[in-house]
Coordinates of N, CA and C and ligand atoms in Angstrom, one line a residue:
M1 N -32.9 27.4 8.8 CA -33.4 26.1 9.1 C -32.6 25.4 10.2
K2 N -33.2 24.7 11.1 CA -32.5 24.0 12.2 C -32.1 22.6 11.6
L3 N -30.8 22.5 11.4 CA -30.3 21.3 10.6 C -29.4 20.5 11.4
L4 N -29.7 19.2 11.5 CA -28.7 18.2 12.1 C -27.9 17.6 11.0
L5 N -26.6 17.9 11.1 CA -25.7 17.5 10.0 C -24.9 16.3 10.4
H6 N -25.2 15.1 9.7 CA -24.4 13.9 10.0 C -23.0 14.2 9.6
A7 N -22.0 14.0 10.5 CA -20.6 14.3 10.2 C -19.8 13.0 10.3
C8 N -19.1 12.7 9.2 CA -18.3 11.5 9.2 C -17.0 11.7 9.8
C9 N -16.4 12.9 9.8 CA -15.1 13.2 10.3 C -14.9 14.7 10.3
G10 N -13.8 15.1 10.9 CA -13.4 16.6 10.9 C -13.2 17.2 9.5
P11 N -12.2 16.5 8.7 CA -11.9 17.1 7.4 C -13.1 17.3 6.5
C12 N -14.0 16.3 6.5 CA -15.2 16.3 5.6 C -16.2 17.3 6.1
S13 N -16.1 17.8 7.3 CA -17.1 18.8 7.9 C -16.7 20.2 7.6
L14 N -15.5 20.5 7.2 CA -15.0 21.9 7.1 C -15.8 22.6 6.1
E15 N -15.9 22.2 4.8 CA -16.6 22.9 3.8 C -18.1 22.9 3.9
P16 N -18.7 21.7 4.1 CA -20.2 21.8 4.3 C -20.7 22.7 5.4
T17 N -20.0 22.8 6.5 CA -20.4 23.7 7.6 C -20.2 25.1 7.2
R18 N -19.1 25.4 6.5 CA -18.9 26.8 6.1 C -20.0 27.2 5.1
I19 N -20.4 26.4 4.2 CA -21.4 26.7 3.2 C -22.8 26.8 3.9
L20 N -23.1 25.9 4.8 CA -24.4 25.9 5.4 C -24.6 27.0 6.4
R21 N -23.5 27.4 7.1 CA -23.6 28.5 8.0 C -23.7 29.8 7.2
A22 N -23.0 29.9 6.1 CA -23.1 31.1 5.2 C -24.5 31.3 4.7
A23 N -25.2 30.1 4.5 CA -26.6 30.2 4.0 C -27.6 30.5 5.2
G24 N -27.0 30.6 6.4 CA -27.9 31.0 7.5 C -28.5 29.9 8.3
H25 N -28.1 28.6 8.1 CA -28.7 27.5 8.8 C -28.1 27.4 10.2
D26 N -29.0 27.0 11.1 CA -28.6 26.8 12.5 C -28.2 25.3 12.6
L27 N -26.9 25.1 12.8 CA -26.3 23.7 12.7 C -25.9 23.1 14.0
A28 N -26.1 21.7 14.0 CA -25.4 20.9 15.0 C -24.9 19.7 14.2
L29 N -23.7 19.3 14.7 CA -23.1 18.1 14.0 C -23.5 16.8 14.8
Y30 N -23.8 15.8 14.0 CA -24.2 14.5 14.6 C -23.2 13.4 14.2
Y31 N -22.4 12.9 15.1 CA -21.4 11.9 14.8 C -22.1 10.6 15.1
T32 N -22.6 9.9 14.0 CA -23.1 8.6 14.2 C -22.5 7.7 13.1
N33 N -21.5 7.0 13.5 CA -20.6 6.3 12.5 C -20.2 4.9 13.1
S34 N -21.2 4.0 13.1 CA -20.9 2.7 13.6 C -20.1 1.9 12.6
N35 N -19.9 2.4 11.5 CA -19.1 1.8 10.4 C -17.6 1.8 10.8
I36 N -17.2 2.7 11.6 CA -15.7 2.9 11.8 C -15.1 1.9 12.7
A37 N -14.1 1.3 12.2 CA -13.4 0.2 13.0 C -11.9 0.4 12.8
P38 N -11.1 0.2 13.9 CA -11.5 -0.2 15.2 C -12.0 0.9 16.0
A39 N -12.4 0.6 17.3 CA -13.0 1.7 18.1 C -12.0 2.8 18.4
S40 N -10.7 2.5 18.4 CA -9.7 3.6 18.6 C -9.8 4.6 17.4
E41 N -10.0 4.1 16.2 CA -10.1 5.0 15.1 C -11.4 5.8 15.2
Y42 N -12.5 5.2 15.6 CA -13.7 5.9 15.8 C -13.5 7.1 16.8
A43 N -12.8 6.8 17.9 CA -12.6 7.8 18.9 C -11.6 8.9 18.4
H44 N -10.6 8.5 17.6 CA -9.7 9.5 17.1 C -10.4 10.5 16.2
R45 N -11.3 10.0 15.3 CA -12.0 10.9 14.4 C -13.0 11.8 15.2
L46 N -13.6 11.2 16.2 CA -14.5 12.0 17.0 C -13.8 13.1 17.7
G47 N -12.6 12.7 18.3 CA -11.8 13.7 19.0 C -11.4 14.8 18.1
T48 N -11.0 14.5 16.9 CA -10.5 15.5 15.9 C -11.7 16.4 15.6
L49 N -12.9 15.8 15.4 CA -14.1 16.6 15.1 C -14.4 17.6 16.2
R50 N -14.4 17.0 17.4 CA -14.8 17.8 18.6 C -13.8 19.0 18.8
T51 N -12.5 18.7 18.7 CA -11.5 19.8 18.9 C -11.8 21.0 17.9
W52 N -11.9 20.6 16.6 CA -12.1 21.6 15.6 C -13.5 22.3 15.8
A53 N -14.6 21.6 16.0 CA -15.9 22.1 16.2 C -16.0 23.0 17.4
G54 N -15.3 22.6 18.5 CA -15.2 23.4 19.7 C -14.7 24.8 19.4
N55 N -13.6 24.9 18.6 CA -13.1 26.2 18.2 C -14.0 27.0 17.3
E56 N -14.9 26.3 16.6 CA -15.8 27.0 15.7 C -17.1 27.3 16.4
G57 N -17.3 26.9 17.6 CA -18.6 27.1 18.3 C -19.7 26.3 17.7
L58 N -19.3 25.1 17.2 CA -20.4 24.2 16.6 C -20.6 23.1 17.6
P59 N -21.9 22.8 18.0 CA -22.1 21.7 18.9 C -22.0 20.3 18.1
V60 N -21.4 19.4 18.9 CA -21.3 18.0 18.3 C -22.0 17.1 19.2
L61 N -23.0 16.4 18.6 CA -23.7 15.3 19.4 C -23.2 14.0 18.9
E62 N -23.2 13.0 19.8 CA -22.7 11.7 19.4 C -23.8 10.7 19.5
G63 N -23.9 10.0 18.4 CA -25.0 8.9 18.3 C -24.4 7.7 19.0
P64 N -25.2 6.6 19.0 CA -24.7 5.3 19.6 C -23.7 4.7 18.7
Y65 N -22.6 4.2 19.3 CA -21.6 3.4 18.5 C -22.0 2.0 18.6
A66 N -22.5 1.4 17.4 CA -23.0 0.1 17.4 C -22.4 -0.7 16.3
P67 N -21.1 -1.1 16.5 CA -20.5 -1.9 15.4 C -21.1 -3.2 15.1
G68 N -21.8 -3.8 16.1 CA -22.5 -5.0 15.9 C -23.7 -4.9 14.9
A69 N -24.4 -3.8 15.0 CA -25.5 -3.5 14.1 C -25.0 -3.2 12.7
W70 N -23.8 -2.6 12.6 CA -23.2 -2.3 11.3 C -22.8 -3.7 10.7
E71 N -22.2 -4.5 11.5 CA -21.8 -5.8 10.9 C -23.0 -6.6 10.5
A72 N -24.1 -6.5 11.2 CA -25.3 -7.3 10.8 C -25.9 -6.8 9.5
S73 N -25.7 -5.6 9.2 CA -26.2 -5.1 7.9 C -25.2 -4.9 6.8
A74 N -24.4 -3.8 6.9 CA -23.4 -3.5 5.8 C -22.3 -4.6 5.8
G75 N -22.0 -5.0 7.0 CA -20.9 -6.0 7.1 C -21.2 -7.3 6.4
R76 N -22.5 -7.7 6.5 CA -22.9 -9.0 5.8 C -22.9 -8.8 4.3
V77 N -23.4 -7.6 3.9 CA -23.4 -7.3 2.5 C -22.0 -7.3 1.9
G78 N -21.1 -6.7 2.7 CA -19.7 -6.6 2.3 C -19.0 -8.0 2.2
E79 N -19.4 -8.9 3.1 CA -18.8 -10.2 3.1 C -19.3 -10.9 1.8
S80 N -20.6 -10.8 1.5 CA -21.1 -11.4 0.3 C -20.4 -10.9 -1.0
A81 N -20.1 -9.6 -1.0 CA -19.5 -9.0 -2.2 C -18.0 -9.5 -2.3
L82 N -17.4 -9.6 -1.1 CA -16.0 -10.1 -1.1 C -16.0 -11.6 -1.6
E83 N -17.0 -12.3 -1.2 CA -17.1 -13.7 -1.7 C -17.3 -13.8 -3.2
A84 N -18.2 -12.9 -3.7 CA -18.5 -12.8 -5.1 C -17.2 -12.5 -5.9
A85 N -16.3 -11.7 -5.2 CA -15.0 -11.3 -5.9 C -14.0 -12.3 -5.7
G86 N -14.3 -13.5 -5.2 CA -13.4 -14.6 -4.9 C -12.3 -14.2 -3.9
G87 N -12.7 -13.3 -2.9 CA -11.8 -12.9 -1.9 C -10.8 -11.9 -2.3
D88 N -11.0 -11.4 -3.5 CA -10.0 -10.4 -4.1 C -10.3 -9.0 -3.6
V89 N -9.6 -8.6 -2.6 CA -9.9 -7.3 -1.9 C -9.7 -6.1 -3.0
L90 N -8.7 -6.3 -3.8 CA -8.4 -5.3 -4.8 C -9.5 -5.1 -5.8
R91 N -10.2 -6.2 -6.1 CA -11.3 -6.1 -7.0 C -12.4 -5.3 -6.4
C92 N -12.7 -5.6 -5.1 CA -13.7 -4.9 -4.3 C -13.4 -3.4 -4.3
A93 N -12.1 -3.1 -4.2 CA -11.6 -1.7 -4.2 C -11.8 -0.9 -5.5
T94 N -11.7 -1.7 -6.6 CA -11.6 -1.0 -7.9 C -12.9 -1.2 -8.7
E95 N -13.7 -2.2 -8.3 CA -15.0 -2.4 -9.1 C -16.2 -1.8 -8.3
A96 N -16.6 -0.7 -8.6 CA -17.7 0.0 -7.8 C -18.9 -0.8 -7.5
P97 N -19.4 -1.6 -8.5 CA -20.6 -2.4 -8.2 C -20.4 -3.3 -7.0
L98 N -19.2 -3.8 -6.8 CA -18.9 -4.7 -5.7 C -19.1 -3.9 -4.3
R99 N -18.8 -2.6 -4.3 CA -18.8 -1.9 -3.1 C -20.2 -1.2 -2.8
E100 N -20.9 -0.9 -3.9 CA -22.1 0.0 -3.8 C -23.1 -0.6 -2.8
A101 N -23.4 -1.8 -2.9 CA -24.5 -2.4 -2.0 C -24.1 -2.2 -0.5
R102 N -22.8 -2.5 -0.3 CA -22.3 -2.4 1.1 C -22.4 -0.9 1.6
C103 N -22.0 0.0 0.7 CA -22.0 1.4 1.1 C -23.4 1.9 1.3
R104 N -24.3 1.4 0.4 CA -25.7 1.8 0.6 C -26.2 1.4 2.0
A105 N -25.9 0.1 2.3 CA -26.4 -0.4 3.7 C -25.8 0.5 4.8
C106 N -24.5 0.9 4.6 CA -23.8 1.7 5.6 C -24.4 3.0 5.7
Y107 N -24.7 3.7 4.6 CA -25.4 5.0 4.6 C -26.7 4.9 5.3
R108 N -27.4 3.8 4.9 CA -28.8 3.6 5.5 C -28.8 3.6 7.0
L109 N -27.9 2.8 7.5 CA -27.8 2.7 9.0 C -27.5 4.0 9.7
R110 N -26.6 4.7 9.1 CA -26.2 6.0 9.7 C -27.2 7.1 9.5
F111 N -27.8 7.2 8.3 CA -28.8 8.2 8.1 C -30.1 7.9 8.8
E112 N -30.5 6.7 9.0 CA -31.7 6.4 9.7 C -31.5 6.8 11.2
E113 N -30.3 6.6 11.7 CA -30.1 7.0 13.1 C -30.0 8.6 13.2
A114 N -29.4 9.2 12.2 CA -29.3 10.7 12.2 C -30.7 11.3 12.0
A115 N -31.5 10.7 11.1 CA -32.9 11.3 10.9 C -33.8 11.1 12.1
R116 N -33.7 9.9 12.7 CA -34.5 9.6 13.9 C -34.1 10.6 15.0
S117 N -32.8 10.8 15.2 CA -32.3 11.8 16.2 C -32.8 13.2 15.9
A118 N -32.7 13.6 14.6 CA -33.1 14.9 14.2 C -34.6 15.1 14.6
A119 N -35.4 14.2 14.3 CA -36.8 14.3 14.6 C -37.1 14.4 16.1
E120 N -36.4 13.5 16.9 CA -36.5 13.5 18.3 C -36.1 14.8 19.0
R121 N -35.1 15.4 18.4 CA -34.5 16.6 19.0 C -35.1 17.9 18.4
G122 N -36.1 17.8 17.6 CA -36.8 19.0 17.1 C -36.1 19.7 16.0
F123 N -35.2 19.0 15.2 CA -34.6 19.7 14.1 C -35.6 19.6 12.9
D124 N -35.4 20.6 12.0 CA -36.3 20.6 10.8 C -35.8 19.7 9.7
A125 N -34.5 19.5 9.7 CA -33.9 18.7 8.6 C -32.7 17.9 9.0
V126 N -32.3 17.0 8.2 CA -31.1 16.2 8.4 C -30.3 16.3 7.1
G127 N -28.9 16.4 7.3 CA -28.0 16.5 6.1 C -26.8 15.6 6.4
T128 N -25.9 15.6 5.5 CA -24.7 14.8 5.7 C -23.5 15.4 5.1
T129 N -22.3 15.2 5.7 CA -21.1 15.7 5.1 C -20.5 14.7 4.1
L130 N -21.0 13.5 4.0 CA -20.5 12.5 3.2 C -20.3 12.9 1.7
S131 N -21.3 13.8 1.3 CA -21.3 14.1 -0.1 C -20.2 15.1 -0.5
V132 N -19.2 15.3 0.4 CA -18.0 16.1 0.0 C -17.0 15.2 -0.7
S133 N -17.1 13.9 -0.5 CA -16.1 13.0 -0.9 C -16.3 12.4 -2.3
P134 N -15.4 12.6 -3.2 CA -15.5 12.0 -4.6 C -15.4 10.5 -4.6
Y135 N -15.1 9.9 -3.4 CA -15.0 8.5 -3.4 C -16.3 7.8 -2.9
Q136 N -17.3 8.6 -2.6 CA -18.6 8.0 -2.2 C -19.5 7.9 -3.4
F137 N -20.6 7.2 -3.2 CA -21.7 7.1 -4.2 C -22.7 8.2 -4.0
I138 N -22.5 9.3 -4.7 CA -23.3 10.5 -4.4 C -24.8 10.3 -4.6
D139 N -25.2 9.5 -5.7 CA -26.6 9.3 -5.9 C -27.2 8.5 -4.8
V140 N -26.5 7.5 -4.4 CA -26.9 6.6 -3.3 C -27.1 7.4 -2.0
I141 N -26.1 8.3 -1.8 CA -26.2 9.1 -0.6 C -27.5 9.9 -0.6
R142 N -27.8 10.5 -1.7 CA -29.0 11.3 -1.8 C -30.3 10.5 -1.6
E143 N -30.3 9.3 -2.3 CA -31.5 8.4 -2.1 C -31.7 8.0 -0.7
E144 N -30.6 7.6 -0.1 CA -30.7 7.1 1.3 C -31.0 8.2 2.3
L145 N -30.5 9.4 2.1 CA -30.8 10.5 3.0 C -32.3 10.9 2.9
E146 N -32.8 10.9 1.7 CA -34.2 11.3 1.5 C -35.1 10.2 2.0
R147 N -34.7 9.0 1.8 CA -35.5 7.9 2.4 C -35.6 7.9 3.9
A148 N -34.4 8.1 4.5 CA -34.4 8.1 6.0 C -35.1 9.3 6.5
A149 N -35.0 10.5 5.9 CA -35.7 11.7 6.4 C -37.2 11.5 6.3
A150 N -37.6 11.0 5.1 CA -39.1 10.8 4.9 C -39.6 9.9 6.0
H151 N -38.9 8.8 6.3 CA -39.3 7.9 7.3 C -39.4 8.5 8.7
A152 N -38.5 9.4 9.0 CA -38.5 10.0 10.3 C -39.4 11.2 10.4
G153 N -39.8 11.7 9.2 CA -40.7 12.9 9.2 C -40.0 14.2 9.3
V154 N -38.8 14.3 8.8 CA -38.0 15.6 8.7 C -37.7 15.8 7.3
D155 N -37.2 17.0 7.0 CA -36.7 17.3 5.6 C -35.3 16.7 5.4
A156 N -35.0 16.3 4.2 CA -33.6 15.9 3.8 C -33.0 17.2 3.2
H157 N -31.8 17.5 3.8 CA -31.1 18.6 3.1 C -29.8 18.0 2.5
F158 N -30.0 17.8 1.2 CA -28.8 17.2 0.5 C -28.1 18.3 -0.4
E159 N -26.8 18.3 -0.3 CA -26.0 19.1 -1.2 C -24.8 18.3 -1.7
D160 N -24.5 18.6 -3.0 CA -23.3 17.9 -3.5 C -22.1 18.9 -3.2
Y161 N -21.3 18.5 -2.3 CA -20.2 19.3 -1.9 C -18.9 18.9 -2.5
R162 N -18.9 18.0 -3.5 CA -17.7 17.5 -4.1 C -16.8 18.6 -4.7
P163 N -17.4 19.7 -5.3 CA -16.5 20.7 -5.8 C -15.6 21.3 -4.8
F164 N -15.9 21.1 -3.5 CA -15.2 21.7 -2.4 C -14.2 20.7 -1.8
Y165 N -14.1 19.6 -2.4 CA -13.2 18.5 -1.7 C -11.8 19.0 -1.7
D166 N -11.3 19.5 -2.8 CA -9.9 20.0 -2.8 C -9.6 21.0 -1.7
E167 N -10.6 21.9 -1.6 CA -10.4 23.0 -0.6 C -10.4 22.4 0.8
A168 N -11.3 21.4 1.0 CA -11.4 20.7 2.3 C -10.0 20.1 2.6
A169 N -9.5 19.4 1.6 CA -8.2 18.7 1.8 C -7.1 19.8 2.1
R170 N -7.1 20.9 1.4 CA -6.1 21.9 1.6 C -6.2 22.5 3.0
R171 N -7.4 22.8 3.4 CA -7.6 23.4 4.7 C -7.3 22.5 5.9
S172 N -7.7 21.2 5.7 CA -7.4 20.3 6.8 C -5.9 20.0 7.0
R173 N -5.2 20.0 5.8 CA -3.7 19.8 5.9 C -3.1 21.1 6.6
A174 N -3.6 22.2 6.2 CA -3.0 23.5 6.7 C -3.3 23.6 8.2
M175 N -4.4 23.0 8.7 CA -4.7 23.0 10.1 C -4.0 21.9 10.9
G176 N -3.4 21.0 10.1 CA -2.7 19.9 10.8 C -3.7 18.9 11.4
M177 N -4.9 18.8 10.8 CA -6.0 18.0 11.3 C -5.7 16.5 10.9
Y178 N -6.1 15.6 11.8 CA -5.9 14.2 11.5 C -6.7 13.8 10.2
R179 N -6.0 13.3 9.2 CA -6.7 12.9 8.0 C -6.5 11.4 7.8
Q180 N -7.6 10.6 7.9 CA -7.5 9.2 7.8 C -7.3 8.8 6.4
N181 N -6.6 7.6 6.2 CA -6.4 7.2 4.8 C -7.3 6.0 4.3
F182 N -8.4 5.9 5.0 CA -9.4 4.9 4.6 C -10.8 5.4 5.0
C183 N -11.9 4.9 4.3 CA -13.2 5.5 4.6 C -13.6 5.3 6.0
G184 N -13.5 4.0 6.5 CA -13.9 3.8 7.9 C -14.1 2.4 8.3
C185 N -14.7 1.6 7.4 CA -15.0 0.2 7.8 C -13.8 -0.7 7.6
R186 N -13.9 -1.9 8.1 CA -12.7 -2.8 8.0 C -12.5 -3.2 6.6
F187 N -13.5 -3.2 5.7 CA -13.3 -3.5 4.3 C -12.5 -2.4 3.7
S188 N -12.9 -1.2 4.0 CA -12.3 0.0 3.3 C -10.8 0.1 3.7
E189 N -10.5 -0.3 4.9 CA -9.1 -0.3 5.4 C -8.3 -1.3 4.6
A190 N -8.8 -2.5 4.4 CA -8.1 -3.5 3.7 C -8.0 -3.1 2.2
E191 N -9.1 -2.5 1.7 CA -9.1 -2.1 0.3 C -8.0 -1.0 0.0
A192 N -8.0 0.0 1.0 CA -7.1 1.1 0.8 C -5.6 0.6 0.9
A193 N -5.4 -0.4 1.8 CA -4.0 -1.0 1.9 C -3.7 -1.7 0.6
A194 N -4.7 -2.5 0.0 CA -4.4 -3.2 -1.2 C -4.1 -2.2 -2.4
E195 N -4.8 -1.1 -2.4 CA -4.6 -0.1 -3.4 C -3.2 0.5 -3.3
R196 N -2.8 0.8 -2.0 CA -1.5 1.4 -1.8 C -0.4 0.4 -2.2
A197 N -0.6 -0.9 -1.9 CA 0.4 -1.9 -2.3 C 0.4 -2.1 -3.8
Q198 N -0.7 -2.0 -4.4 CA -0.8 -2.0 -5.9 C 0.0 -0.9 -6.5
R199 N -0.2 0.3 -6.0 CA 0.5 1.5 -6.5 C 2.0 1.4 -6.3
K200 N 2.4 0.8 -5.2 CA 3.8 0.6 -4.9 C 4.4 -0.4 -5.9
R201 N 3.7 -1.5 -6.1 CA 4.2 -2.5 -7.1 C 4.3 -1.8 -8.5
Q202 N 3.4 -0.9 -8.8 CA 3.5 -0.3 -10.1 C 4.7 0.6 -10.2
R203 N 4.9 1.4 -9.1 CA 6.1 2.3 -9.1 C 7.4 1.5 -9.2
V204 N 7.5 0.4 -8.5 CA 8.7 -0.5 -8.6 C 8.9 -1.0 -10.0
A205 N 7.7 -1.5 -10.6 CA 7.8 -2.0 -12.0 C 8.3 -0.9 -13.0
E206 N 7.7 0.3 -12.8 CA 8.1 1.4 -13.6 C 9.6 1.7 -13.5
R207 N 10.1 1.7 -12.2 CA 11.5 2.0 -12.0 C 12.4 1.0 -12.6
E208 N 11.9 -0.3 -12.5 CA 12.7 -1.4 -13.1 C 12.7 -1.4 -14.6
A209 N 11.6 -1.0 -15.2 CA 11.5 -0.9 -16.7 C 12.4 0.2 -17.1
K210 N 12.4 1.3 -16.4 CA 13.3 2.5 -16.7 C 14.7 2.1 -16.7
A211 N 15.1 1.4 -15.6 CA 16.5 0.9 -15.4 C 16.9 -0.1 -16.5
A212 N 15.9 -0.9 -16.9 CA 16.2 -1.9 -17.9 C 16.4 -1.2 -19.2
A213 N 15.6 -0.2 -19.5 CA 15.7 0.6 -20.8 C 17.1 1.3 -20.8
H214 N 17.5 1.9 -19.6 CA 18.8 2.5 -19.5 C 19.9 1.5 -19.7
A215 N 19.7 0.3 -19.1 CA 20.8 -0.7 -19.2 C 21.0 -1.1 -20.7
D216 N 19.9 -1.1 -21.5 CA 20.1 -1.4 -22.9 C 20.8 -0.3 -23.6
E217 N 20.5 0.9 -23.2 CA 21.2 2.1 -23.8 C 22.7 2.0 -23.5
R218 N 22.9 1.8 -22.1 CA 24.4 1.7 -21.7 C 25.1 0.6 -22.4
A219 N 24.5 -0.6 -22.6 CA 25.1 -1.7 -23.3 C 25.4 -1.3 -24.8
A220 N 24.5 -0.6 -25.4 CA 24.7 -0.2 -26.8 C 25.8 0.8 -26.9
E221 N 25.9 1.7 -25.9 CA 27.0 2.7 -25.9 C 28.4 2.0 -25.7
E222 N 28.4 1.0 -24.8 CA 29.6 0.3 -24.5 C 30.0 -0.5 -25.7
A223 N 29.1 -1.1 -26.4 CA 29.4 -1.9 -27.6 C 30.0 -1.0 -28.7
A224 N 29.4 0.2 -28.8 CA 29.9 1.2 -29.8 C 31.4 1.6 -29.4
R225 N 31.6 1.8 -28.1 CA 33.0 2.2 -27.7 C 33.9 1.0 -28.0
A226 N 33.5 -0.2 -27.7 CA 34.4 -1.4 -27.9 C 34.7 -1.5 -29.4
T227 N 33.7 -1.3 -30.3 CA 34.0 -1.3 -31.7 C 35.0 -0.3 -32.1
K228 N 34.9 0.9 -31.6 CA 35.8 2.0 -31.9 C 37.2 1.6 -31.4
R229 N 37.3 1.0 -30.2 CA 38.6 0.6 -29.7 C 39.2 -0.4 -30.6
A230 N 38.4 -1.4 -31.0 CA 38.9 -2.5 -31.9 C 39.4 -1.9 -33.2
E231 N 38.7 -0.9 -33.7 CA 39.1 -0.3 -35.0 C 40.4 0.5 -34.9
R232 N 40.5 1.2 -33.7 CA 41.8 1.9 -33.5 C 43.0 1.0 -33.4
Q233 N 42.7 -0.1 -32.7 CA 43.7 -1.2 -32.4 C 44.2 -1.8 -33.8
A234 N 43.2 -2.1 -34.6 CA 43.5 -2.7 -35.9 C 44.3 -1.7 -36.8
Y235 N 43.9 -0.4 -36.7 CA 44.6 0.6 -37.5 C 46.0 0.7 -37.0
A236 N 46.2 0.7 -35.7 CA 47.5 0.8 -35.1 C 48.4 -0.3 -35.5
E237 N 47.8 -1.6 -35.5 CA 48.6 -2.8 -35.8 C 49.0 -2.7 -37.3
K238 N 48.1 -2.2 -38.1 CA 48.3 -2.1 -39.6 C 49.5 -1.1 -39.8
Q239 N 49.4 0.0 -39.1 CA 50.5 1.0 -39.2 C 51.8 0.5 -38.8
A240 N 51.8 -0.3 -37.7 CA 53.0 -0.9 -37.1 C 53.6 -1.8 -38.1
K241 N 52.8 -2.6 -38.8 CA 53.3 -3.6 -39.8 C 53.9 -2.8 -40.9
K242 N 53.2 -1.7 -41.3 CA 53.8 -1.0 -42.5 C 55.1 -0.4 -42.1
R243 N 55.2 0.1 -40.9 CA 56.5 0.7 -40.4 C 57.6 -0.4 -40.4
A244 N 57.2 -1.6 -39.9 CA 58.2 -2.7 -39.8 C 58.7 -3.1 -41.2
A245 N 57.7 -3.1 -42.2 CA 58.1 -3.5 -43.5 C 59.0 -2.5 -44.2
L246 N 58.7 -1.2 -43.9 CA 59.5 -0.1 -44.5 C 60.9 -0.2 -43.9
K247 N 61.0 -0.5 -42.6 CA 62.3 -0.5 -41.9 C 63.1 -1.7 -42.5
A248 N 62.4 -2.8 -42.7 CA 63.1 -4.0 -43.2 C 63.6 -3.7 -44.7
L249 N 62.8 -3.0 -45.4 CA 63.1 -2.7 -46.8 C 64.4 -1.7 -46.8
R250 N 64.4 -0.7 -45.9 CA 65.5 0.2 -45.8 C 66.8 -0.6 -45.4
G251 N 66.6 -1.5 -44.5 CA 67.8 -2.3 -44.0 C 68.4 -3.1 -45.2
Q252 N 67.4 -3.6 -46.0 CA 67.8 -4.5 -47.1 C 68.6 -3.6 -48.1
E253 N 68.1 -2.4 -48.4 CA 68.7 -1.5 -49.3 C 70.1 -1.1 -48.9
R254 N 70.3 -0.8 -47.6 CA 71.6 -0.5 -47.0 C 72.6 -1.6 -47.2
S255 N 72.1 -2.9 -46.9 CA 73.1 -4.0 -47.1 C 73.4 -4.3 -48.5
D256 N 72.4 -4.0 -49.4 CA 72.7 -4.2 -50.9 C 73.7 -3.2 -51.4
G257 N 73.6 -2.0 -50.8 CA 74.4 -0.9 -51.3 C 75.8 -1.1 -50.7
Ligands
LIG1 S1 -16.4 2.1 2.4 FE1 -17.2 3.8 3.7 S2 -19.3 4.1 3.1 FE2 -18.7 2.1 2.2 S3 -19.2 0.6 3.8 FE3 -17.1 1.2 4.2 S4 -17.3 2.8 5.7 FE4 -19.3 2.6 4.8

């Protein structure tokens, strides 16, 4: 099958392309990711994808980069969700329903562009590498891919590549490939930073709790040592008094004799 594969980045393309090529598909990668901000990040991911794909003999086509269109659709949905969360970025990061509508709009924009391009360029089907990530909404990806493909008049080639995520991570690290630490949009960058800050706060709190627990143990040990010292001191004083009394008694006996 002649398949145009929407590619979000290099690392996420490794396993889907391996699997699809092994199945005999004729592939081209399509980089259409107006979600990625800033533009330098968009270019960095594209450059990484091109370098790797060039070595693999895989063609990479670039779609239009239209961050304004993304802001007008997914960006607006994201702003509404953030408002609903009272501006709490961490809530948006951790409560899936707050992100889902934004991500759906984001998939829709990219898949519509990929499906339209697949139809124009004579591909049989359109697919995506996004379904390798366990952080995405897999069911929504499938729905939106099928919707976009049907609208453009091509087949949707959906596969759940999540079982290969760890292998993709391992291979991309081994290759020294650029691995971004956020999904792509400005919201996801802020959310990823908030999650990292949250994890850091948790680690600090755990270290402090551990230190406090050890401090209690050390204080208890010190108190036990002080008690022992006091007991030894009291015993020594008692013995000294006994010796002094004995000495006085002997002195008295000698003077009496
Ligand atoms: S988190 Fe990822 S999929 Fe969701 S809106 Fe942002 S860039 Fe798009």
